[in-house]
CSV table of C-alpha atoms in Angstrom, one decimal:
chain,number,residue,atom,x,y,z
A,25,UNK,CA,19.0,-33.5,33.8
A,26,UNK,CA,19.3,-36.5,36.1
A,27,UNK,CA,21.3,-38.6,33.6
A,28,UNK,CA,25.0,-39.5,33.7
A,29,UNK,CA,27.1,-36.4,33.3
A,30,UNK,CA,30.7,-36.1,32.1
A,31,UNK,CA,33.1,-33.1,32.3
A,32,UNK,CA,34.7,-31.7,30.3
A,33,UNK,CA,32.9,-32.5,27.1
A,34,UNK,CA,36.0,-31.7,25.0
A,35,UNK,CA,39.6,-31.6,25.9
A,36,UNK,CA,42.5,-30.7,23.7
A,37,UNK,CA,46.0,-31.3,25.1
A,38,UNK,CA,49.5,-31.5,23.9
A,39,UNK,CA,51.4,-34.8,23.9
A,40,UNK,CA,53.0,-35.5,27.2
A,41,UNK,CA,50.5,-33.6,29.3
A,42,UNK,CA,48.3,-35.2,31.9
A,43,UNK,CA,44.5,-35.0,31.7
A,44,UNK,CA,41.7,-35.9,34.1
A,45,UNK,CA,38.0,-36.5,33.3
A,46,UNK,CA,35.1,-36.7,35.6
A,47,UNK,CA,32.0,-38.8,35.6
A,48,UNK,CA,28.9,-38.2,37.7
A,49,UNK,CA,26.7,-41.3,37.6
A,50,UNK,CA,23.0,-41.5,38.2
A,51,UNK,CA,22.3,-41.1,41.9
A,52,UNK,CA,22.2,-44.4,43.7
A,53,UNK,CA,23.7,-46.4,40.8
A,54,UNK,CA,26.4,-48.5,42.5
A,55,UNK,CA,28.1,-49.7,39.3
A,56,UNK,CA,30.2,-47.4,37.1
A,57,UNK,CA,32.0,-48.2,33.9
A,58,UNK,CA,34.5,-46.4,31.7
A,59,UNK,CA,34.7,-47.1,27.9
A,60,UNK,CA,36.8,-45.7,25.1
A,61,UNK,CA,35.6,-45.2,21.6
A,62,UNK,CA,37.8,-44.5,18.6
A,63,UNK,CA,36.6,-43.4,15.2
A,64,UNK,CA,34.7,-46.1,13.3
A,65,UNK,CA,34.6,-48.5,16.3
A,66,UNK,CA,32.2,-49.4,19.0
A,67,UNK,CA,33.0,-48.5,22.7
A,68,UNK,CA,35.7,-50.7,24.3
A,69,UNK,CA,35.6,-51.5,28.0
A,70,UNK,CA,38.3,-50.0,30.2
A,71,UNK,CA,37.3,-50.5,33.8
A,72,UNK,CA,34.4,-51.1,36.2
A,73,UNK,CA,33.6,-50.0,39.8
A,74,UNK,CA,31.1,-51.4,42.2
A,75,UNK,CA,30.7,-48.7,44.8
A,76,UNK,CA,34.3,-47.5,45.5
A,77,UNK,CA,36.0,-50.8,44.6
A,78,UNK,CA,37.6,-51.1,41.2
A,79,UNK,CA,36.8,-54.7,40.3
A,80,UNK,CA,38.0,-55.1,36.7
A,81,UNK,CA,40.5,-53.5,34.4
A,82,UNK,CA,41.0,-54.1,30.7
A,83,UNK,CA,44.4,-54.7,29.4
A,84,UNK,CA,43.7,-51.6,27.3
A,85,UNK,CA,44.3,-49.7,30.5
A,86,UNK,CA,48.0,-49.2,30.4
A,87,UNK,CA,50.0,-48.0,33.4
A,88,UNK,CA,49.5,-44.4,32.3
A,89,UNK,CA,45.8,-44.7,33.0
A,90,UNK,CA,44.3,-44.6,36.4
A,91,UNK,CA,40.7,-44.4,37.6
A,92,UNK,CA,39.2,-43.7,41.0
A,93,UNK,CA,35.8,-43.6,42.6
A,94,UNK,CA,36.7,-42.4,46.1
A,95,UNK,CA,33.4,-42.3,47.8
A,96,UNK,CA,31.4,-44.6,45.5
A,97,UNK,CA,29.8,-41.6,43.8
A,98,UNK,CA,31.6,-39.7,41.1
A,99,UNK,CA,34.6,-41.2,39.3
A,100,UNK,CA,37.8,-39.7,37.7
A,101,UNK,CA,39.9,-41.1,34.9
A,102,UNK,CA,43.4,-39.8,34.6
A,103,UNK,CA,45.7,-40.2,31.7
A,104,UNK,CA,49.4,-39.4,32.3
A,105,UNK,CA,51.9,-38.5,29.6
A,106,UNK,CA,49.3,-38.5,26.9
A,107,UNK,CA,50.1,-39.9,23.5
A,108,UNK,CA,48.4,-39.2,20.1
A,109,UNK,CA,46.9,-42.7,20.3
A,110,UNK,CA,44.9,-41.7,23.3
A,111,UNK,CA,42.8,-39.4,21.2
A,112,UNK,CA,39.3,-40.9,21.5
A,113,UNK,CA,35.8,-40.4,23.0
A,114,UNK,CA,35.8,-41.5,26.7
A,115,UNK,CA,32.4,-42.8,27.8
A,116,UNK,CA,31.1,-43.3,31.3
A,117,UNK,CA,28.1,-45.5,32.1
A,118,UNK,CA,26.3,-46.4,35.3
A,119,UNK,CA,23.8,-49.0,36.3
A,120,UNK,CA,21.9,-50.3,39.4
A,121,UNK,CA,23.2,-53.8,40.1
A,122,UNK,CA,23.4,-56.0,37.0
A,123,UNK,CA,21.1,-54.1,34.8
A,124,UNK,CA,20.9,-51.7,31.8
A,125,UNK,CA,23.8,-49.4,31.6
A,126,UNK,CA,23.1,-45.7,31.1
A,127,UNK,CA,25.7,-43.8,29.2
A,128,UNK,CA,26.9,-40.2,29.6
A,129,UNK,CA,27.6,-37.9,26.6
A,130,UNK,CA,31.3,-38.6,26.6
A,131,UNK,CA,34.5,-36.6,26.8
A,132,UNK,CA,36.3,-36.1,23.5
A,133,UNK,CA,40.0,-36.0,23.9
A,134,UNK,CA,42.3,-34.7,21.2
A,135,UNK,CA,46.1,-35.1,21.7
A,136,UNK,CA,48.1,-32.8,19.4
B,184,UNK,CA,37.3,-65.1,22.1
B,185,UNK,CA,34.5,-62.8,22.9
B,186,UNK,CA,33.5,-60.8,19.9
B,187,UNK,CA,30.6,-59.1,18.2
B,188,UNK,CA,30.6,-58.7,14.5
B,189,UNK,CA,28.5,-56.3,12.5
B,190,UNK,CA,29.5,-56.8,8.8
B,191,UNK,CA,27.8,-53.7,7.4
B,192,UNK,CA,29.3,-50.3,8.2
B,193,UNK,CA,26.5,-48.5,6.3
B,194,UNK,CA,23.0,-49.6,5.4
B,195,UNK,CA,20.8,-47.3,3.3
B,196,UNK,CA,17.2,-48.1,2.6
B,197,UNK,CA,14.1,-46.2,1.4
B,198,UNK,CA,11.4,-45.1,3.8
B,199,UNK,CA,8.8,-47.8,4.1
B,200,UNK,CA,11.2,-50.6,3.1
B,201,UNK,CA,12.1,-53.5,5.5
B,202,UNK,CA,15.3,-53.2,7.5
B,203,UNK,CA,17.7,-55.9,8.8
B,204,UNK,CA,20.9,-55.0,10.6
B,205,UNK,CA,23.1,-58.1,10.9
B,206,UNK,CA,24.9,-59.1,14.1
B,207,UNK,CA,26.9,-62.3,14.9
B,208,UNK,CA,28.7,-63.0,18.1
B,209,UNK,CA,31.3,-65.3,19.5
B,210,UNK,CA,31.1,-66.2,23.2
B,211,UNK,CA,31.6,-69.3,25.2
B,212,UNK,CA,28.6,-69.5,27.5
B,213,UNK,CA,25.2,-67.9,27.5
B,214,UNK,CA,25.6,-64.2,26.9
B,215,UNK,CA,23.0,-61.5,27.1
B,216,UNK,CA,22.5,-59.7,23.8
B,217,UNK,CA,21.6,-56.1,23.2
B,218,UNK,CA,21.1,-53.5,20.6
B,219,UNK,CA,22.1,-49.9,21.4
B,220,UNK,CA,21.3,-46.9,19.3
B,221,UNK,CA,22.9,-43.5,19.0
B,222,UNK,CA,20.8,-40.8,17.3
B,223,UNK,CA,22.6,-37.7,15.9
B,224,UNK,CA,23.9,-35.5,18.8
B,225,UNK,CA,22.5,-37.8,21.4
B,226,UNK,CA,24.1,-40.2,23.8
B,227,UNK,CA,24.2,-44.0,23.4
B,228,UNK,CA,21.0,-45.6,24.7
B,229,UNK,CA,19.6,-49.1,25.0
B,230,UNK,CA,17.2,-50.0,22.2
B,231,UNK,CA,16.3,-53.6,23.2
B,232,UNK,CA,17.7,-56.7,24.9
B,233,UNK,CA,17.0,-60.3,24.0
B,234,UNK,CA,15.7,-61.4,27.4
B,235,UNK,CA,12.9,-58.9,27.4
B,236,UNK,CA,11.5,-60.1,24.0
B,237,UNK,CA,10.0,-56.7,23.4
B,238,UNK,CA,9.4,-54.7,20.2
B,239,UNK,CA,10.8,-51.2,20.7
B,240,UNK,CA,9.9,-48.5,18.1
B,241,UNK,CA,8.9,-51.3,15.8
B,242,UNK,CA,12.2,-53.1,16.0
B,243,UNK,CA,12.6,-56.7,17.0
B,244,UNK,CA,15.6,-59.0,17.3
B,245,UNK,CA,15.7,-62.8,17.7
B,246,UNK,CA,18.5,-64.6,19.3
B,247,UNK,CA,19.6,-67.6,17.2
B,248,UNK,CA,22.0,-69.6,19.3
B,249,UNK,CA,22.7,-72.1,16.5
B,250,UNK,CA,23.9,-69.4,14.1
B,251,UNK,CA,25.1,-67.2,17.0
B,252,UNK,CA,23.2,-64.3,15.5
B,253,UNK,CA,21.1,-61.5,16.8
B,254,UNK,CA,19.9,-59.6,13.8
B,255,UNK,CA,17.8,-56.4,14.2
B,256,UNK,CA,14.7,-56.1,12.1
B,257,UNK,CA,11.9,-53.6,11.3
B,258,UNK,CA,9.3,-54.2,8.7
B,259,UNK,CA,8.8,-50.6,7.6
B,260,UNK,CA,11.6,-48.1,8.0
B,261,UNK,CA,10.9,-44.5,9.1
B,262,UNK,CA,13.1,-41.5,8.6
B,263,UNK,CA,13.6,-41.1,12.3
B,264,UNK,CA,15.2,-44.5,12.4
B,265,UNK,CA,18.4,-43.0,10.9
B,266,UNK,CA,21.1,-43.5,13.5
B,267,UNK,CA,24.1,-45.5,14.5
B,268,UNK,CA,23.2,-49.0,15.8
B,269,UNK,CA,25.5,-51.1,17.9
B,270,UNK,CA,25.0,-54.8,18.7
B,271,UNK,CA,26.5,-55.8,22.0
B,272,UNK,CA,26.8,-58.6,24.5
B,273,UNK,CA,27.5,-59.1,28.2
B,274,UNK,CA,28.6,-62.3,29.9
B,275,UNK,CA,27.0,-64.0,32.8
B,276,UNK,CA,29.6,-62.9,35.3
B,277,UNK,CA,28.8,-60.3,37.9
B,278,UNK,CA,30.8,-57.6,36.2
B,279,UNK,CA,28.5,-57.4,33.2
B,280,UNK,CA,30.8,-55.3,31.1
B,281,UNK,CA,29.5,-54.8,27.6
B,282,UNK,CA,31.3,-55.9,24.4
B,283,UNK,CA,30.2,-53.8,21.4
B,284,UNK,CA,30.4,-54.4,17.7
B,285,UNK,CA,31.8,-51.7,15.5
B,286,UNK,CA,28.3,-50.4,14.6
B,287,UNK,CA,26.2,-50.0,11.5
B,288,UNK,CA,25.0,-46.6,10.3
B,289,UNK,CA,21.4,-46.8,9.1
B,290,UNK,CA,20.3,-44.1,6.7
B,291,UNK,CA,16.7,-43.9,5.7
B,292,UNK,CA,16.1,-42.2,2.4
B,293,UNK,CA,12.8,-40.4,1.9
């Protein structure tokens, strides 16, 4: 499968714990996006990378959230001190330049 | 404010009947409009975009700038059209982040 991959697919954690998700974009796509989707809503933009540079962050991305794309390839999204409100599907997408975004299958986070 | 509104959470039609999924948007400038679809147990994927003016799987969507609408239409619904449909827009900045509506679940009855 040469599409966008995300790991893990599911994560259950206790409130207060830290979690990290990984996204592997389509090879040679220089743009990478993170979105969050809660029940009954469409995906909401979190942050965007062009190569290794994080160029935009949504105000939804509180200080507990951090994203990296160290070598311009895969990306990680870390949530520190998780809260129940962080429970959601976290989606990653990649695109070549300003073009169609290809989405991964998502990581479903449940905070108990 | 940048916003996409899909007024219907659920739309149920009979197979062979026409389908129209409504979408209105709010954006200062000239956005690019999309329809994304998510079939059961599959990932979100692009269905069509207004600049390509294509018909995909029998679906079309016309951008009406006066009414700020981008409704999705299909003359004869098929059972395989059952899915979640999201209207979305991106601005004309280099970031091209996508703003999604809340989605409409389309259910085609046999």
